[in-house]
Amino acid sequence: MIPGKFCLSIWSLAILSSVVVISPVTAADLQPIPEPPPPPTELASGWTFRIIPYAWLSGLYGSSTVKGRTVGVNLPFDKLLEKTVGKGNLPVALMGDVEARYGPFGIYSDLVWTKVDVSGDRIHVRRFAPGITGAIGTAHDVTIRMGIAEAGAMYEVARFAMPHADSPGIPVAIDLIAGARYWYQQTNVSFNLTAGLNLADLVIGSRGLAVAKSGTVDWTDPFIGARARFEIAPGQNIFVRGDVGGFDVGSRISWQAIGGYSFDFAEKNGITYSGLIGIRALYVDYSQGAAQTRYAYKMLQVGPAIGVGFKF
């Protein structure tokens, strides 16, 4: 008969051997525990300031009405540049953006100034009878001086890490925005009408010129919107923003959409330098008066924007 203590020892050795044999297989089958996503980037303490002067290479698409006379505008930036260079005008909108933040709260302002001068012509010819031909030629010039001043406040309502297949997570921040956009415009529209009648060998012609000036027109649009910022890498961000306004307070409706990419490229004496490339679209539908006193501006400005920023 085998003593009890001896039997217990045999069973203990058997269990230990099983653990030793099975353990390597079990360890090989186990998957490493995935690392948790990194916490979102913390908000900077104290005030931070960012200044971005940049150029907006925008085209114009829409119509302008001055004293009841309407002119259609359909000019991409390259055509606008071609028609305005050499006339002392500014087809590029110069813009400056300033933003100050304290924790989740921020305020900002944005200024735009542009002057464009575009022209066009058209000829209509009609044959009334053999030997009798009539022609009407129209030419128009439109000069628009425009300033846009925008100011608003923003509040960060969410900050989280968005899952991504190739990284633990992308930090994302969401801001709500509210503010006002002030528009200042001076628009001149001139029409040159030329008419001719060809009766066999007799040519009869006449010419007339009409000029309509808007004077100074200005209005203010309230707006609300949101912005999302994605930190795709340290010092590199993708941002998208949208807002809608007007609400018949100033214009009937106005909306804006912006998207871009910013990247830090240098830091010196506490100032971070960054580049910015993106695209901006701004639409407004404004009108006042009626008949011969009607002024209307229904226009979409859209095009790329490039600039350099300073943050401290």
Coordinates of C-alpha atoms in Angstrom, one line a residue:
M1 CA 0.0 0.0 0.0
I2 CA 1.3 3.4 -1.0
P3 CA 1.5 5.9 1.8
G4 CA -0.9 8.9 1.6
K5 CA 1.9 11.5 1.6
F6 CA 3.7 9.7 -1.3
C7 CA 0.4 9.7 -3.3
L8 CA 0.0 13.4 -2.7
S9 CA 3.5 14.1 -3.8
I10 CA 3.0 12.2 -7.1
W11 CA -0.2 14.1 -7.8
S12 CA 1.6 17.4 -7.1
L13 CA 4.4 16.5 -9.5
A14 CA 1.8 15.5 -12.2
I15 CA 0.0 18.9 -11.9
L16 CA 3.2 20.8 -11.9
S17 CA 4.4 19.0 -15.1
S18 CA 1.1 19.7 -16.8
V19 CA 1.5 23.4 -16.0
V20 CA 5.1 23.5 -17.3
V21 CA 4.1 21.7 -20.6
I22 CA 0.9 23.6 -21.2
S23 CA 2.2 27.1 -20.2
P24 CA 4.4 27.8 -23.3
V25 CA 1.5 26.9 -25.7
T26 CA -0.9 29.0 -23.7
A27 CA 1.5 32.0 -23.7
A28 CA 2.0 31.7 -27.4
D29 CA -1.7 31.8 -28.0
L30 CA -2.4 34.8 -25.9
Q31 CA -2.6 38.2 -27.7
P32 CA -1.0 41.3 -26.2
I33 CA -3.4 43.6 -24.5
P34 CA -4.0 46.6 -26.7
E35 CA -2.8 49.9 -25.4
P36 CA -5.6 52.4 -24.5
P37 CA -5.9 55.5 -26.8
P38 CA -3.9 58.4 -25.6
P39 CA -5.8 61.1 -23.7
P40 CA -6.8 64.1 -25.8
T41 CA -4.3 67.0 -25.8
E42 CA -4.9 69.1 -22.7
L43 CA -5.9 72.8 -23.1
A44 CA -3.1 75.3 -22.7
S45 CA -3.1 77.2 -19.5
G46 CA -3.5 81.0 -19.7
W47 CA -4.1 83.1 -22.8
T48 CA -2.8 82.0 -26.2
F49 CA -2.9 84.2 -29.3
R50 CA -2.7 83.3 -33.0
I51 CA -2.4 85.8 -35.9
I52 CA -2.7 84.6 -39.5
P53 CA -2.4 87.1 -42.4
Y54 CA -3.3 85.3 -45.6
A55 CA -4.5 85.8 -49.2
W56 CA -7.8 84.5 -50.5
L57 CA -7.6 83.7 -54.3
S58 CA -11.4 83.8 -54.8
G59 CA -13.6 83.8 -57.9
L60 CA -17.0 85.4 -58.1
Y61 CA -20.2 83.7 -59.2
G62 CA -23.6 85.4 -59.0
S63 CA -25.2 88.8 -59.9
S64 CA -25.1 92.4 -58.8
T65 CA -28.0 94.9 -59.2
V66 CA -27.6 98.7 -58.9
K67 CA -30.6 101.0 -59.4
G68 CA -32.6 98.2 -60.9
R69 CA -29.9 97.2 -63.5
T70 CA -28.6 93.7 -63.0
V71 CA -25.3 92.3 -64.3
G72 CA -24.4 88.6 -64.1
V73 CA -21.0 87.6 -62.9
N74 CA -19.3 84.3 -63.6
L75 CA -15.6 84.6 -63.1
P76 CA -13.2 82.0 -61.8
F77 CA -10.0 83.4 -60.2
D78 CA -7.8 83.0 -63.3
K79 CA -10.3 85.0 -65.5
L80 CA -10.7 87.6 -62.7
L81 CA -7.0 88.0 -62.6
E82 CA -6.8 88.4 -66.4
K83 CA -9.5 91.1 -66.5
T84 CA -8.2 93.2 -63.5
V85 CA -4.4 93.1 -63.8
G86 CA -3.0 96.4 -65.0
K87 CA -6.1 98.4 -63.9
G88 CA -4.9 99.2 -60.5
N89 CA -7.3 96.8 -58.8
L90 CA -6.9 94.0 -56.3
P91 CA -8.3 90.6 -57.5
V92 CA -6.8 89.0 -54.4
A93 CA -8.7 89.4 -51.2
L94 CA -6.3 90.3 -48.4
M95 CA -7.3 88.8 -45.1
G96 CA -6.2 88.9 -41.5
D97 CA -7.4 86.5 -38.8
V98 CA -6.7 87.0 -35.1
E99 CA -7.8 84.5 -32.4
A100 CA -7.3 84.6 -28.6
R101 CA -8.1 81.6 -26.4
Y102 CA -8.3 81.0 -22.6
G103 CA -9.1 77.4 -21.8
P104 CA -12.2 76.4 -23.7
F105 CA -13.2 80.0 -24.4
G106 CA -12.1 82.0 -27.4
I107 CA -12.7 85.2 -29.3
Y108 CA -11.6 86.1 -32.8
S109 CA -11.9 88.6 -35.6
D110 CA -11.4 88.4 -39.3
L111 CA -11.0 91.2 -41.9
V112 CA -11.2 91.1 -45.7
W113 CA -10.7 93.8 -48.3
T114 CA -11.0 93.4 -52.1
K115 CA -11.6 95.5 -55.2
V116 CA -12.4 94.1 -58.6
D117 CA -13.2 95.6 -61.9
V118 CA -14.7 93.3 -64.6
S119 CA -16.1 94.0 -68.0
G120 CA -17.9 92.1 -70.7
D121 CA -19.6 92.7 -74.1
R122 CA -22.1 91.1 -76.4
I123 CA -23.3 91.8 -80.0
H124 CA -26.8 90.8 -81.3
V125 CA -27.3 90.8 -85.1
R126 CA -30.6 90.4 -86.9
R127 CA -31.5 90.4 -90.6
F128 CA -35.0 92.0 -91.2
A129 CA -35.1 91.7 -95.0
P130 CA -32.6 91.4 -97.9
G131 CA -30.2 94.3 -97.7
I132 CA -31.5 95.4 -94.2
T133 CA -29.5 94.3 -91.2
G134 CA -29.6 95.6 -87.6
A135 CA -27.0 95.1 -84.8
I136 CA -27.1 96.0 -81.1
G137 CA -23.9 95.8 -79.1
T138 CA -23.9 96.0 -75.3
A139 CA -20.9 96.4 -73.0
H140 CA -20.8 96.6 -69.3
D141 CA -18.2 97.3 -66.6
V142 CA -18.7 96.4 -62.9
T143 CA -16.5 97.8 -60.2
I144 CA -16.9 96.4 -56.7
R145 CA -15.1 97.6 -53.6
M146 CA -15.9 95.4 -50.6
G147 CA -14.9 95.1 -47.0
I148 CA -16.0 92.3 -44.6
A149 CA -15.3 92.5 -40.9
E150 CA -16.2 89.4 -38.8
A151 CA -16.1 89.0 -35.1
G152 CA -17.3 86.3 -32.8
A153 CA -16.9 84.1 -29.7
M154 CA -16.3 80.3 -29.5
Y155 CA -16.6 77.7 -26.8
E156 CA -15.0 74.2 -26.9
V157 CA -17.8 71.8 -26.1
A158 CA -16.1 68.4 -26.7
R159 CA -12.5 67.0 -26.8
F160 CA -11.9 63.3 -27.4
A161 CA -9.7 60.8 -29.2
M162 CA -11.1 59.5 -32.5
P163 CA -10.1 55.8 -33.1
H164 CA -7.9 55.2 -36.1
A165 CA -6.6 52.0 -37.6
D166 CA -2.9 53.0 -37.8
S167 CA -2.7 54.9 -34.5
P168 CA -4.1 54.7 -31.0
G169 CA -6.3 57.7 -31.7
I170 CA -6.6 61.2 -33.3
P171 CA -7.3 64.1 -30.8
V172 CA -10.4 66.0 -31.9
A173 CA -11.8 69.3 -30.5
I174 CA -15.3 70.7 -31.3
D175 CA -16.1 74.4 -31.0
L176 CA -19.5 76.2 -31.2
I177 CA -19.3 79.7 -32.7
A178 CA -21.6 82.7 -32.7
G179 CA -20.9 86.2 -34.0
A180 CA -21.7 88.9 -36.5
R181 CA -20.4 89.7 -40.0
Y182 CA -20.3 93.3 -41.2
W183 CA -20.4 94.0 -45.0
Y184 CA -19.4 97.3 -46.7
Q185 CA -19.8 97.8 -50.4
Q186 CA -19.5 100.3 -53.2
T187 CA -20.6 99.1 -56.6
N188 CA -20.6 100.9 -60.0
V189 CA -22.3 99.5 -63.0
S190 CA -22.0 101.1 -66.5
F191 CA -23.7 100.0 -69.7
N192 CA -22.6 101.1 -73.1
L193 CA -25.2 100.5 -75.8
T194 CA -24.3 100.7 -79.5
A195 CA -27.0 100.2 -82.2
G196 CA -26.6 100.2 -86.0
L197 CA -28.9 99.8 -89.0
N198 CA -27.5 98.8 -92.4
L199 CA -29.8 99.8 -95.3
A200 CA -28.0 98.6 -98.4
D201 CA -25.1 101.1 -98.7
L202 CA -26.4 103.4 -95.9
V203 CA -25.3 102.8 -92.3
I204 CA -27.1 104.5 -89.4
G205 CA -25.6 104.2 -85.9
S206 CA -26.1 105.5 -82.4
R207 CA -24.4 105.1 -79.1
G208 CA -25.5 105.6 -75.5
L209 CA -23.9 105.2 -72.0
A210 CA -25.7 104.7 -68.7
V211 CA -23.9 104.6 -65.4
A212 CA -25.5 103.4 -62.1
K213 CA -23.7 104.0 -58.8
S214 CA -24.7 102.3 -55.5
G215 CA -23.0 104.8 -53.2
T216 CA -22.2 103.1 -49.9
V217 CA -24.2 100.1 -48.9
D218 CA -23.6 98.3 -45.6
W219 CA -25.3 95.7 -43.4
T220 CA -24.6 93.3 -40.6
D221 CA -25.5 89.6 -40.4
P222 CA -25.6 87.5 -37.2
F223 CA -24.4 83.9 -37.6
I224 CA -24.0 80.7 -35.8
G225 CA -21.7 77.8 -36.6
A226 CA -19.3 75.1 -35.5
R227 CA -15.6 74.1 -36.0
A228 CA -13.8 70.8 -35.7
R229 CA -10.1 70.4 -35.3
F230 CA -8.2 67.2 -35.9
E231 CA -4.6 66.9 -34.7
I232 CA -3.3 64.3 -37.2
A233 CA 0.3 64.6 -35.9
P234 CA 2.2 66.8 -33.4
G235 CA 2.0 70.4 -34.9
Q236 CA -0.2 69.3 -37.8
N237 CA -4.0 70.0 -37.9
I238 CA -6.9 69.6 -40.2
F239 CA -9.8 71.9 -39.6
V240 CA -13.3 72.3 -41.0
R241 CA -15.8 75.1 -40.2
G242 CA -19.3 76.1 -41.2
D243 CA -21.7 78.8 -40.3
V244 CA -25.1 80.2 -41.5
G245 CA -26.5 83.6 -40.9
G246 CA -28.5 86.6 -42.2
F247 CA -31.9 85.4 -41.1
D248 CA -33.4 88.6 -42.7
V249 CA -31.7 90.7 -40.1
G250 CA -29.2 92.0 -42.7
S251 CA -29.2 89.7 -45.7
R252 CA -31.8 87.1 -46.5
I253 CA -29.2 84.4 -46.0
S254 CA -25.5 84.0 -45.7
W255 CA -23.4 80.9 -45.3
Q256 CA -19.7 80.1 -45.1
A257 CA -17.6 76.9 -45.4
I258 CA -13.9 76.6 -44.7
G259 CA -11.5 73.7 -44.7
G260 CA -7.8 73.5 -44.4
Y261 CA -4.5 72.1 -43.2
S262 CA -2.0 73.9 -40.9
F263 CA 1.5 72.8 -39.9
D264 CA 4.1 74.2 -37.5
F265 CA 7.5 74.6 -39.2
A266 CA 9.6 76.7 -36.7
E267 CA 9.7 78.0 -33.1
K268 CA 11.8 80.9 -31.9
N269 CA 11.6 83.1 -28.8
G270 CA 8.3 81.6 -27.7
I271 CA 6.6 82.1 -31.0
T272 CA 5.5 79.2 -33.1
Y273 CA 5.4 79.7 -36.9
S274 CA 3.0 77.8 -39.0
G275 CA 1.8 77.5 -42.6
L276 CA -1.8 77.3 -43.8
I277 CA -3.4 76.1 -47.0
G278 CA -7.1 75.6 -47.5
I279 CA -10.3 76.6 -49.3
R280 CA -13.0 79.1 -48.3
A281 CA -16.5 79.7 -49.7
L282 CA -18.7 82.6 -48.7
Y283 CA -22.2 83.3 -50.0
V284 CA -24.6 86.1 -49.4
D285 CA -28.1 87.1 -50.7
Y286 CA -28.8 90.7 -49.9
S287 CA -31.3 93.2 -51.4
Q288 CA -32.9 96.5 -50.6
G289 CA -35.3 98.9 -52.4
A290 CA -37.4 98.2 -55.5
A291 CA -37.6 99.0 -59.2
Q292 CA -35.2 101.9 -60.0
T293 CA -33.9 102.1 -56.4
R294 CA -33.2 98.3 -56.1
Y295 CA -29.8 97.2 -54.9
A296 CA -29.0 93.5 -54.7
Y297 CA -25.9 91.5 -54.2
K298 CA -26.3 87.7 -54.7
M299 CA -22.8 86.3 -54.9
L300 CA -20.6 83.3 -54.1
Q301 CA -16.9 83.9 -53.4
V302 CA -14.9 80.7 -53.4
G303 CA -11.2 79.9 -53.9
P304 CA -8.0 78.7 -52.2
A305 CA -6.4 80.5 -49.3
I306 CA -2.7 80.5 -48.3
G307 CA -1.0 82.1 -45.3
V308 CA 1.5 82.1 -42.5
G309 CA 0.6 82.1 -38.8
F310 CA 2.2 83.2 -35.6
K311 CA 1.2 81.7 -32.2
F312 CA 2.3 82.8 -28.8

